[in-house]
Coordinates of C-alpha atoms and ligand atoms in Angstrom, one line a residue:
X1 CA -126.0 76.7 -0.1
X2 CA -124.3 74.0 1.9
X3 CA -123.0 70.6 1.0
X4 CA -121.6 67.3 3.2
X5 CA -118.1 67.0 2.5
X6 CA -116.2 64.0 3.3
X7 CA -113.3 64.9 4.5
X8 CA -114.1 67.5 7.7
X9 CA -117.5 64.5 7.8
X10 CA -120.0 68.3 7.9
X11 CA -122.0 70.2 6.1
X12 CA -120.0 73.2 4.8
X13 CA -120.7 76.2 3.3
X14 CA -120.4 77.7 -0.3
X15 CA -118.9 80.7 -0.8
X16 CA -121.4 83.6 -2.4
X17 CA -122.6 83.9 -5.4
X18 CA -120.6 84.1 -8.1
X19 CA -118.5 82.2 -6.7
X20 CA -116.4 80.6 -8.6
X21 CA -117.4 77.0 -8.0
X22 CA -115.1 74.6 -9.9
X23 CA -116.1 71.1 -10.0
X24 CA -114.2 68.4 -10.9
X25 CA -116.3 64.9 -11.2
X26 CA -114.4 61.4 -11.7
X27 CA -115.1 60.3 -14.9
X28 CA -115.9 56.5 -16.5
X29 CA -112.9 54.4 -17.0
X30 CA -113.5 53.3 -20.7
X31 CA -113.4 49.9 -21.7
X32 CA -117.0 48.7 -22.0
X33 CA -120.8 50.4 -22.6
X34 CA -120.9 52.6 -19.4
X35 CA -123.0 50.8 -16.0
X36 CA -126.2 52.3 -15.6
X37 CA -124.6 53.3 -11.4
X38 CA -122.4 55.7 -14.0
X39 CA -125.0 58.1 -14.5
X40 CA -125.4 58.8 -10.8
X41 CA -122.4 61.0 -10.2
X42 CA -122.8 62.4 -14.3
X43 CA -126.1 63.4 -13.1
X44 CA -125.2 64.7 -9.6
X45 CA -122.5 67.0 -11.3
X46 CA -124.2 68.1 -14.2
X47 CA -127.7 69.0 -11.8
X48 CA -125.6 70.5 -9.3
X49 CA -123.9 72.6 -12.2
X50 CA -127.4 74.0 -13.4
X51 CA -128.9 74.7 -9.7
X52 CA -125.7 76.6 -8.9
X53 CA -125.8 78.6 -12.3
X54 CA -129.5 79.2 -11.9
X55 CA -128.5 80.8 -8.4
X56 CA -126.0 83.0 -9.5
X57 CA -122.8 80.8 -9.4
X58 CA -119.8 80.9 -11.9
X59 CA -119.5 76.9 -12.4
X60 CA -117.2 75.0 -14.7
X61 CA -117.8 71.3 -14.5
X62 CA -115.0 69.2 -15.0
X63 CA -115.5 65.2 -15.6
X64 CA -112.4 63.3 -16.7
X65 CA -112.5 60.3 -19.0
X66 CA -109.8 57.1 -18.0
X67 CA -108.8 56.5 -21.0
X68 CA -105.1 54.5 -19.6
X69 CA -106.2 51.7 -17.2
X70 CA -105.6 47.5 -16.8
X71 CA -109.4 47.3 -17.6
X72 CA -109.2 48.4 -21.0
X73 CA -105.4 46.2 -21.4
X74 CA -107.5 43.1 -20.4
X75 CA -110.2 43.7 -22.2
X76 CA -108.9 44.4 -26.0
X77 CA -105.5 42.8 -25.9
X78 CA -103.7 44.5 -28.8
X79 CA -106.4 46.9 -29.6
X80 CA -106.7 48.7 -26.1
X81 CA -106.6 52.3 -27.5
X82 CA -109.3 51.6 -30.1
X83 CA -111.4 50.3 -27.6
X84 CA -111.0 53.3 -25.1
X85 CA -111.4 55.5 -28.4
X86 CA -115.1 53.7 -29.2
X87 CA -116.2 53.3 -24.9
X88 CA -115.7 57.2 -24.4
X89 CA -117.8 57.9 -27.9
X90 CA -120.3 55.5 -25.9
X91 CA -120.3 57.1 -23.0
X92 CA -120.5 60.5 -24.5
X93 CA -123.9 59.8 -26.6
X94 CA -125.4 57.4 -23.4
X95 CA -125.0 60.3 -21.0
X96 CA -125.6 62.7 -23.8
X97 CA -129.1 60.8 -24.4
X98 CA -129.7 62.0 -20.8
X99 CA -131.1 65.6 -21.7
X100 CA -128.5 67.9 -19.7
X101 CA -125.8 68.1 -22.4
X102 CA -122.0 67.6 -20.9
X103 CA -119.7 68.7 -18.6
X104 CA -117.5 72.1 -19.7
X105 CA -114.3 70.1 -19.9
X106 CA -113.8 66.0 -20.7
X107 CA -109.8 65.4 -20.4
X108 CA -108.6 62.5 -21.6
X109 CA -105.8 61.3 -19.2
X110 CA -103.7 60.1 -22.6
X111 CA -103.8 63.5 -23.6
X112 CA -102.1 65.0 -20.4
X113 CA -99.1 62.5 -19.8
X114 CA -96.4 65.2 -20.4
X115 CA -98.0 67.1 -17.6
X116 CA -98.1 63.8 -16.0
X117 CA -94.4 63.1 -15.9
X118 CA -93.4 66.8 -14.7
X119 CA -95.7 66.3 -11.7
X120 CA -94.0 63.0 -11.0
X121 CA -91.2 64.4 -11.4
X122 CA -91.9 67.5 -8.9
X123 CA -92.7 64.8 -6.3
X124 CA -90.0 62.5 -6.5
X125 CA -87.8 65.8 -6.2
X126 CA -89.5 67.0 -2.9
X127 CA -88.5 63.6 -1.4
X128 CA -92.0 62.1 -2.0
X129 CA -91.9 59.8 -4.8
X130 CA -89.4 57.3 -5.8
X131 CA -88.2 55.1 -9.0
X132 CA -87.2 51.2 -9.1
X133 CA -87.1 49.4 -11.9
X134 CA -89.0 51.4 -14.3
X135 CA -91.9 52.7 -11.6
X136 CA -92.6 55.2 -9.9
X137 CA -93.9 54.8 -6.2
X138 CA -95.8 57.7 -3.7
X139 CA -93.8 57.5 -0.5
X140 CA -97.2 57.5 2.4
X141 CA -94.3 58.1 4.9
X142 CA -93.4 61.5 3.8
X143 CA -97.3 62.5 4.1
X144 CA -98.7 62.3 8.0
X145 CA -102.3 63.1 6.8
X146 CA -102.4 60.2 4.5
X147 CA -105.8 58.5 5.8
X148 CA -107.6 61.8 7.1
X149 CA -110.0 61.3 4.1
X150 CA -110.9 57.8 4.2
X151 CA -111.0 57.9 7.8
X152 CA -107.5 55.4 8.2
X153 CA -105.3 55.7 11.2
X154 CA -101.9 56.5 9.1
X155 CA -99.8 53.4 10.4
X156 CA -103.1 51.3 9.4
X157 CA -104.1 52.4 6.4
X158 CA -105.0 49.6 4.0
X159 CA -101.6 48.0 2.2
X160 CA -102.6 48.6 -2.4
X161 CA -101.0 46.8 -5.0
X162 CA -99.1 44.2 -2.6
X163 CA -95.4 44.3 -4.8
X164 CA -91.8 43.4 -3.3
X165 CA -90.1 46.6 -5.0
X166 CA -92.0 49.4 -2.3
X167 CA -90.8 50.8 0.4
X168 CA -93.8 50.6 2.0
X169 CA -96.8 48.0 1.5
X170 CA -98.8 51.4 2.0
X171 CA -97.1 53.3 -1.2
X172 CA -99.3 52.9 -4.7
X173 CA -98.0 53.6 -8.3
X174 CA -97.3 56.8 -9.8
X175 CA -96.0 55.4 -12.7
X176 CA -95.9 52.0 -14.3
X177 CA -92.8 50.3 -16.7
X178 CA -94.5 48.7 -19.3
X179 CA -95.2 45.4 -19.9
X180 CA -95.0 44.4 -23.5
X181 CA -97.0 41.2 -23.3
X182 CA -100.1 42.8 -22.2
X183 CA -100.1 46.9 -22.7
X184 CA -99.9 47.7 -26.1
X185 CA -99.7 51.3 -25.2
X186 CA -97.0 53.3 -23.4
X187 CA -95.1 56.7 -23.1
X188 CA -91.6 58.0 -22.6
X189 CA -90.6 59.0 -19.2
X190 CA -87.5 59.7 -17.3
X191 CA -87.5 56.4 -15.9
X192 CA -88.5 54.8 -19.3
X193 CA -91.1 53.3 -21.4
X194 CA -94.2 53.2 -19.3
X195 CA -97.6 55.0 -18.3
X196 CA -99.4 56.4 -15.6
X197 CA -101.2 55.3 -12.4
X198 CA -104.8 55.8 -12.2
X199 CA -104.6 58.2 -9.2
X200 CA -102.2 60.8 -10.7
X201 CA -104.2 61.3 -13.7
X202 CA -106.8 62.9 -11.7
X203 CA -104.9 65.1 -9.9
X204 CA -102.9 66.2 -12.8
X205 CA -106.6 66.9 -15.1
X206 CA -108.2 68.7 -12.0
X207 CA -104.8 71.1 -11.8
X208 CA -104.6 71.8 -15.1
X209 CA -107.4 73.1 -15.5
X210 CA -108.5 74.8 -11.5
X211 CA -104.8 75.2 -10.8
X212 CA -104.2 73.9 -7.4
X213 CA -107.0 74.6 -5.4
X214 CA -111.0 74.2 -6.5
X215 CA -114.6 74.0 -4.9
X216 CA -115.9 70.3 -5.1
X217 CA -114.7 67.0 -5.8
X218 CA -117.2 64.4 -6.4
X219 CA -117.8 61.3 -7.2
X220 CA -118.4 57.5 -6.3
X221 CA -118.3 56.5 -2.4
X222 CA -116.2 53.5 -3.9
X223 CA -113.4 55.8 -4.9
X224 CA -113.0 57.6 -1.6
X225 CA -110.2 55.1 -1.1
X226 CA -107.9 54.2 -2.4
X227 CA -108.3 57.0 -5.7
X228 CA -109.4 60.3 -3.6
X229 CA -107.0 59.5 -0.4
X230 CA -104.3 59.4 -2.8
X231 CA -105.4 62.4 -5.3
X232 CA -105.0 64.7 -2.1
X233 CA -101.5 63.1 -1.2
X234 CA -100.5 63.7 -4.3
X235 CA -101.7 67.3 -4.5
X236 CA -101.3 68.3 -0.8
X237 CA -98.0 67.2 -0.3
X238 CA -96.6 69.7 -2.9
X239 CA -98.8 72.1 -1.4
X240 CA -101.2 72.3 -3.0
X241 CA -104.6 72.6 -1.6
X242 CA -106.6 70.7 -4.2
X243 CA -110.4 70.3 -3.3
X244 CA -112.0 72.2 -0.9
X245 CA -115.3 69.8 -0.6
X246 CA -115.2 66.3 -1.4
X247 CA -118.8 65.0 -2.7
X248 CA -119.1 61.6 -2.7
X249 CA -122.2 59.7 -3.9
X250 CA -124.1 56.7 -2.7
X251 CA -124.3 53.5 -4.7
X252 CA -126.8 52.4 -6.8
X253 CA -128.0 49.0 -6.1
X254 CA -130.0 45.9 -7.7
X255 CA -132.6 44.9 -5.9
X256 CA -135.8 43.3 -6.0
X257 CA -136.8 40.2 -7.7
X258 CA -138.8 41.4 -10.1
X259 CA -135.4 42.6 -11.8
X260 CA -134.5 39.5 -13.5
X261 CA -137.8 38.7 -14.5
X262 CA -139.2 41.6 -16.6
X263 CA -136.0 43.4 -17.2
X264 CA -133.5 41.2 -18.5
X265 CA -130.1 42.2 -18.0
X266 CA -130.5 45.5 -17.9
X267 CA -127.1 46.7 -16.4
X268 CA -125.9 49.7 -18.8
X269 CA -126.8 53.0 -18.9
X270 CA -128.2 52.7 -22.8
X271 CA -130.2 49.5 -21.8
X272 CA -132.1 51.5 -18.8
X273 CA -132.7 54.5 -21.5
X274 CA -134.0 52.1 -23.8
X275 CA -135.8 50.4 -21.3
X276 CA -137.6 53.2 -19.4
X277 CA -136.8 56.2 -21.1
X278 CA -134.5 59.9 -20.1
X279 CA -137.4 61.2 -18.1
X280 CA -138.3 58.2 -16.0
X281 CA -134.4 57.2 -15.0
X282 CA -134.2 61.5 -14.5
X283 CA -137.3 60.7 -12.1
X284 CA -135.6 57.6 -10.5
X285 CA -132.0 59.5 -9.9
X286 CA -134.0 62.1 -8.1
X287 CA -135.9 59.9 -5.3
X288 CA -133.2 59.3 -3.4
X289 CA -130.8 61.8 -1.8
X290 CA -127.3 61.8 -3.3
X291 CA -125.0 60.7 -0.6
X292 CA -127.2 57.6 0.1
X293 CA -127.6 54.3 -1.8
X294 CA -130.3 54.0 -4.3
X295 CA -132.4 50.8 -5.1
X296 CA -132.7 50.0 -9.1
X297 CA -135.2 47.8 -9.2
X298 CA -138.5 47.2 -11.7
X299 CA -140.6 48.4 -8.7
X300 CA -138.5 51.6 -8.1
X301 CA -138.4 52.1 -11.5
X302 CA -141.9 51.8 -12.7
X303 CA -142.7 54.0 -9.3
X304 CA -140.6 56.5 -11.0
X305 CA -142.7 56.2 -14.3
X306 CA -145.6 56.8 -12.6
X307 CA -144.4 59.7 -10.5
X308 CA -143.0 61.5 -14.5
X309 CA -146.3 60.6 -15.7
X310 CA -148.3 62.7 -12.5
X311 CA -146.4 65.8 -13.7
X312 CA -146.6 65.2 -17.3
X313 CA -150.5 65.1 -16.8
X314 CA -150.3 67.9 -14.1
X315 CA -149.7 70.2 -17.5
X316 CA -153.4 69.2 -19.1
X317 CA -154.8 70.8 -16.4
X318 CA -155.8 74.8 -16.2
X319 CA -152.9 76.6 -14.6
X320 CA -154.1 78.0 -10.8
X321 CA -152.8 81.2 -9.5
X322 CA -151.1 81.8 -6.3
X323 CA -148.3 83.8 -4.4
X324 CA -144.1 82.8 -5.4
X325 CA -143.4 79.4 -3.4
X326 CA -140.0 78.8 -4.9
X327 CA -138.4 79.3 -1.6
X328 CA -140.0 75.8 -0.7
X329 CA -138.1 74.2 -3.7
X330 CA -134.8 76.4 -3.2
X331 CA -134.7 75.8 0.4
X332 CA -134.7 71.8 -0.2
X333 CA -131.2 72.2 -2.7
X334 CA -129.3 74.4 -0.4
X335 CA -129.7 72.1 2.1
X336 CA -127.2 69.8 0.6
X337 CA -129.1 69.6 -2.4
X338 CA -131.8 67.3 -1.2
X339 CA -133.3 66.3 -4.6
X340 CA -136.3 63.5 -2.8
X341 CA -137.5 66.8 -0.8
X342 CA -137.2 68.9 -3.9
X343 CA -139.2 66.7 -5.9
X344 CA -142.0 66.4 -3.3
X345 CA -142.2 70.5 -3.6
X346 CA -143.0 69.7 -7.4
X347 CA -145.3 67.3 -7.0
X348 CA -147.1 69.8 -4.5
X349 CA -147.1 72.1 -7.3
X350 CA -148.7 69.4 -10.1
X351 CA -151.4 68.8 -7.2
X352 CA -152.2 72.7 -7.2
X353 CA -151.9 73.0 -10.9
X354 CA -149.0 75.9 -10.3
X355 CA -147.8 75.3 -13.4
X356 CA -145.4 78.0 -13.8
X357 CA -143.9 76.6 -10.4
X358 CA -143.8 73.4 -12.0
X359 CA -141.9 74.1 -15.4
X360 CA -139.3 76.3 -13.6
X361 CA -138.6 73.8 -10.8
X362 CA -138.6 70.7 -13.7
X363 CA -136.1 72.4 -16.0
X364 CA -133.2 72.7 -13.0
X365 CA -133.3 68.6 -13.6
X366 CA -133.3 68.7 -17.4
X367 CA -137.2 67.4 -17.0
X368 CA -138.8 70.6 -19.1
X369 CA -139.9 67.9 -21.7
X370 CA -142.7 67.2 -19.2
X371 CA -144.2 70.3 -19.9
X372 CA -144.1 70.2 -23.4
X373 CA -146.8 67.6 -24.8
X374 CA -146.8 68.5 -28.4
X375 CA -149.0 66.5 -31.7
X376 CA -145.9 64.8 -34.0
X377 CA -147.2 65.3 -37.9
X378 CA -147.6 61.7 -39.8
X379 CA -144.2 61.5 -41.2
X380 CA -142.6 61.5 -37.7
X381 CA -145.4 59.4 -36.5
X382 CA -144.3 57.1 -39.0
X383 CA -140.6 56.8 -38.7
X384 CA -141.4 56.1 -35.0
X385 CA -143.9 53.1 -35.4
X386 CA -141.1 51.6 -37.8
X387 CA -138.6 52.0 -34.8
X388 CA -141.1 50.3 -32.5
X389 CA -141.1 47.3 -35.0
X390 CA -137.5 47.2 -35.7
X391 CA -136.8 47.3 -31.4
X392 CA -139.7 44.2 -31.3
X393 CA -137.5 42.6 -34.0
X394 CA -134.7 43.0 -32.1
X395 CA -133.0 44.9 -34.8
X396 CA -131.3 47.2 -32.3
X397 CA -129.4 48.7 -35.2
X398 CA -132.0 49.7 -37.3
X399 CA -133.9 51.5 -33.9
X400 CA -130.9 53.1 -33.4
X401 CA -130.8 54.3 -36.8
X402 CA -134.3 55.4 -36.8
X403 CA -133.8 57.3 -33.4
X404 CA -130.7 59.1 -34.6
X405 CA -133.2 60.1 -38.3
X406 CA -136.0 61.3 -35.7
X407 CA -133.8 63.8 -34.0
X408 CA -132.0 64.9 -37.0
X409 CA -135.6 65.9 -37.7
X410 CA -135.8 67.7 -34.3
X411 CA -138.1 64.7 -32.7
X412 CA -137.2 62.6 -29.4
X413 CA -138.5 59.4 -29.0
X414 CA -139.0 59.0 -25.6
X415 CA -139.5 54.8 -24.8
X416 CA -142.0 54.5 -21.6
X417 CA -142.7 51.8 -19.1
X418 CA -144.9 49.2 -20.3
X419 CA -143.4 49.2 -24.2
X420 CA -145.3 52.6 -25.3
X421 CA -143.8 55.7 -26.8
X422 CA -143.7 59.8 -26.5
X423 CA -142.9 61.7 -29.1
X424 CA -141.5 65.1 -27.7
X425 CA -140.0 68.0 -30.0
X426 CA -136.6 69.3 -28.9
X427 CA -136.4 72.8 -28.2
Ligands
ZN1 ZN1 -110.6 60.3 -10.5

């Protein structure tokens, strides 16, 4: 199994089965219902997580939740932790409303600050970090292979957070003194009231729970700089050797003018579920290879409704024999987990009616549902018309509601492309 990694810009090698892979995915910052571009590196962990176990691995996915940030300050002045307390319960039922359950660990970077501070402290006492006026800065002097990640000449790299009190335009914030008028939320440190940089967080969560040196670190292309260049300055100047593989994702795009049009504003994760349903955004995620960008679109995404409906129907058919093609499947994910050839291998197998194939190769991506068309009794028939009539009402409450009732029951209501419905029990 091979994956690109960012840093050496190859294709390197896993170690053998079992492993250990430890994973550690950057997690949502919390401070508003999360963007549907969110689920991309959710998903890319948490598939990545099943192939590897499927395969023999020992993984343990890690995916952090930024719970301290200036979003969340700006946007509930006064109320900043409530918010952060209601966006990560958000985020936890959108992505949960995915099919693939969660990550093995979700830290919360407000519960980790005493860990926080000693690793602050252990930098400033190695001659890497210093204090004015309440902050705490990373010296990018001290550590020649600041820039190696992003690709950043050291003497060039990219001055953060322009602020008179550095050393350096290049050093970024460790810690932050607080400031009463707008951060209602702060923690005792050494160098006073105050709370952490955004950057340290994740390299505290990831050591806490790997210890200092893991498998893969993934996440958004976005945060390759200035978040990951500064996790592994953080880590690497202490010594540690922190990720061996860093996985970042493409971006996920709007395009097409069809968009505006026939979707609304669709922007958030729970819009797109409600919109097109779990099984046509799984679908969608897995068209396009990880590492590049991805189009969302109504084209690309009623494409992807059509392509979950071909292998839905592929499962009416009578099964055909044949000899064990999973190589063709397996060979596409080890080859840095190319999802768009993968899915072509299953949609080979719907064609030939292998529908053994099929089901094996659809659970990896949480997609078994497809195979499992089952007649809902009256009563759950029911409950679902009246949620169709409550969403055309626009009494988004009472569908909720009505949703939450039908899987208490053991029932998910799947919404599809073109306003219809699947009911699909929940094994
Ligand atoms: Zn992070």
């Amino acid at each position: 199994m091979r994956l690109y990694d960012t840093m050496s810009r190859s294709l390197v090698e896993l170690p053998p089965p079992p492993g250990p892979i430890r994973m550690y995915f950057c997690g949502p910052t919390v401070y508003a219902r999360a963007h549907v571009g969110n689920a991309r590196p959710f998903l890319i962990g948490m598939w990545l997580r099943s192939w590897l176990r499927k395969t023999g691995y020992d993984v343990t996915l890690v995916h952090n939740i930024t719970d301290i940030n200036d979003k969340i300050y700006d946007a509930a002045p006064g109320a900043s932790a409530e918010l952060a307390a209601a966006a990560t319960e958000w985020y936890i039922t959108d992505t949960g409303d995915l099919g693939l359950g969660q990550a093995d660990f979700l830290p919360k970077a407000t519960e980790s600050v005493p860990q926080i501070v000693e690793f602050i402290e252990a930098l400033i006492d190695a001659g890497h970090a210093y204090a004015v006026d309440g902050d705490v800065y990373f010296r990018v002097a001290s550590f020649p292979e600041y820039g190696r990640l992003s690709g950043q000449r050291p003497d060039q790299v990219e001055e953060q957070e322009p602020n008179p009190r550095k050393e350096d335009a290049r050093d970024f914030a460790l810690w932050k003194a607080n400031k009463p008028e707008t951060e209602d939320t702060w923690w005792d440190s050494p160098w006073g009231r105050g709370r952490p940089g955004w950057h340290i967080e994740c390299s505290v969560m990831a050591e806490e729970i790997f210890g200092p040196v893991f498998e893969i670190h993934g996440g958004g292309l976005d945060l390759v700089f200035p978040h990951h260049e500064n996790e592994v300055a953080q880590s690497r100047s202490l010594g540690h050797p922190f990720a061996s593989i860093w996985a970042h994702n493409g971006m996920l795009q709007f395009t097409g003018e069809k968009m505006a049009k026939s979707a609304g504003n669709v922007t958030t994760l729970r819009d797109a579920l409600d919109e097109w349903g779990r099984e046509t955004l799984l679908v969608f995620f897995l068209t396009a290879h990880w590492r590049k960008p991805i189009d969302f679109s109504a084209e690309t995404l009623a494409q992807a409704a059509a392509r979950a409906e071909t292998l839905r129907n592929a499962f009416t058919q009578t099964p055909a024999a044949g000899g064990d093609e999973w190589s063709a499947f397996a060979d596409a994910l080890e080859d840095d987990f190319d999802t768009p050839r993968a899915l072509a291998v299953l949609h080979g197998w719907a064609s030939a009616r292998r529908l053994d194939l099929l089901r094996r190769g659809l659970e990896i991506f949480g997609l078994a549902s497809l195979a499992d068309r089952e007649a809902a009794p009256a009563e759950i028939v029911q409950l679902a018309e009246q949620r169709q009539r409550a969403r055309a009402d626009r009494d988004f409450a009472s569908a909720d509601g009505l949703r939450d009732e039908l899987a208490a029951l053991g029932w998910e209501m799947r919404d599809e492309a073109g306003g219809g419905y699947s009911l699909v029990r929940r094994g």
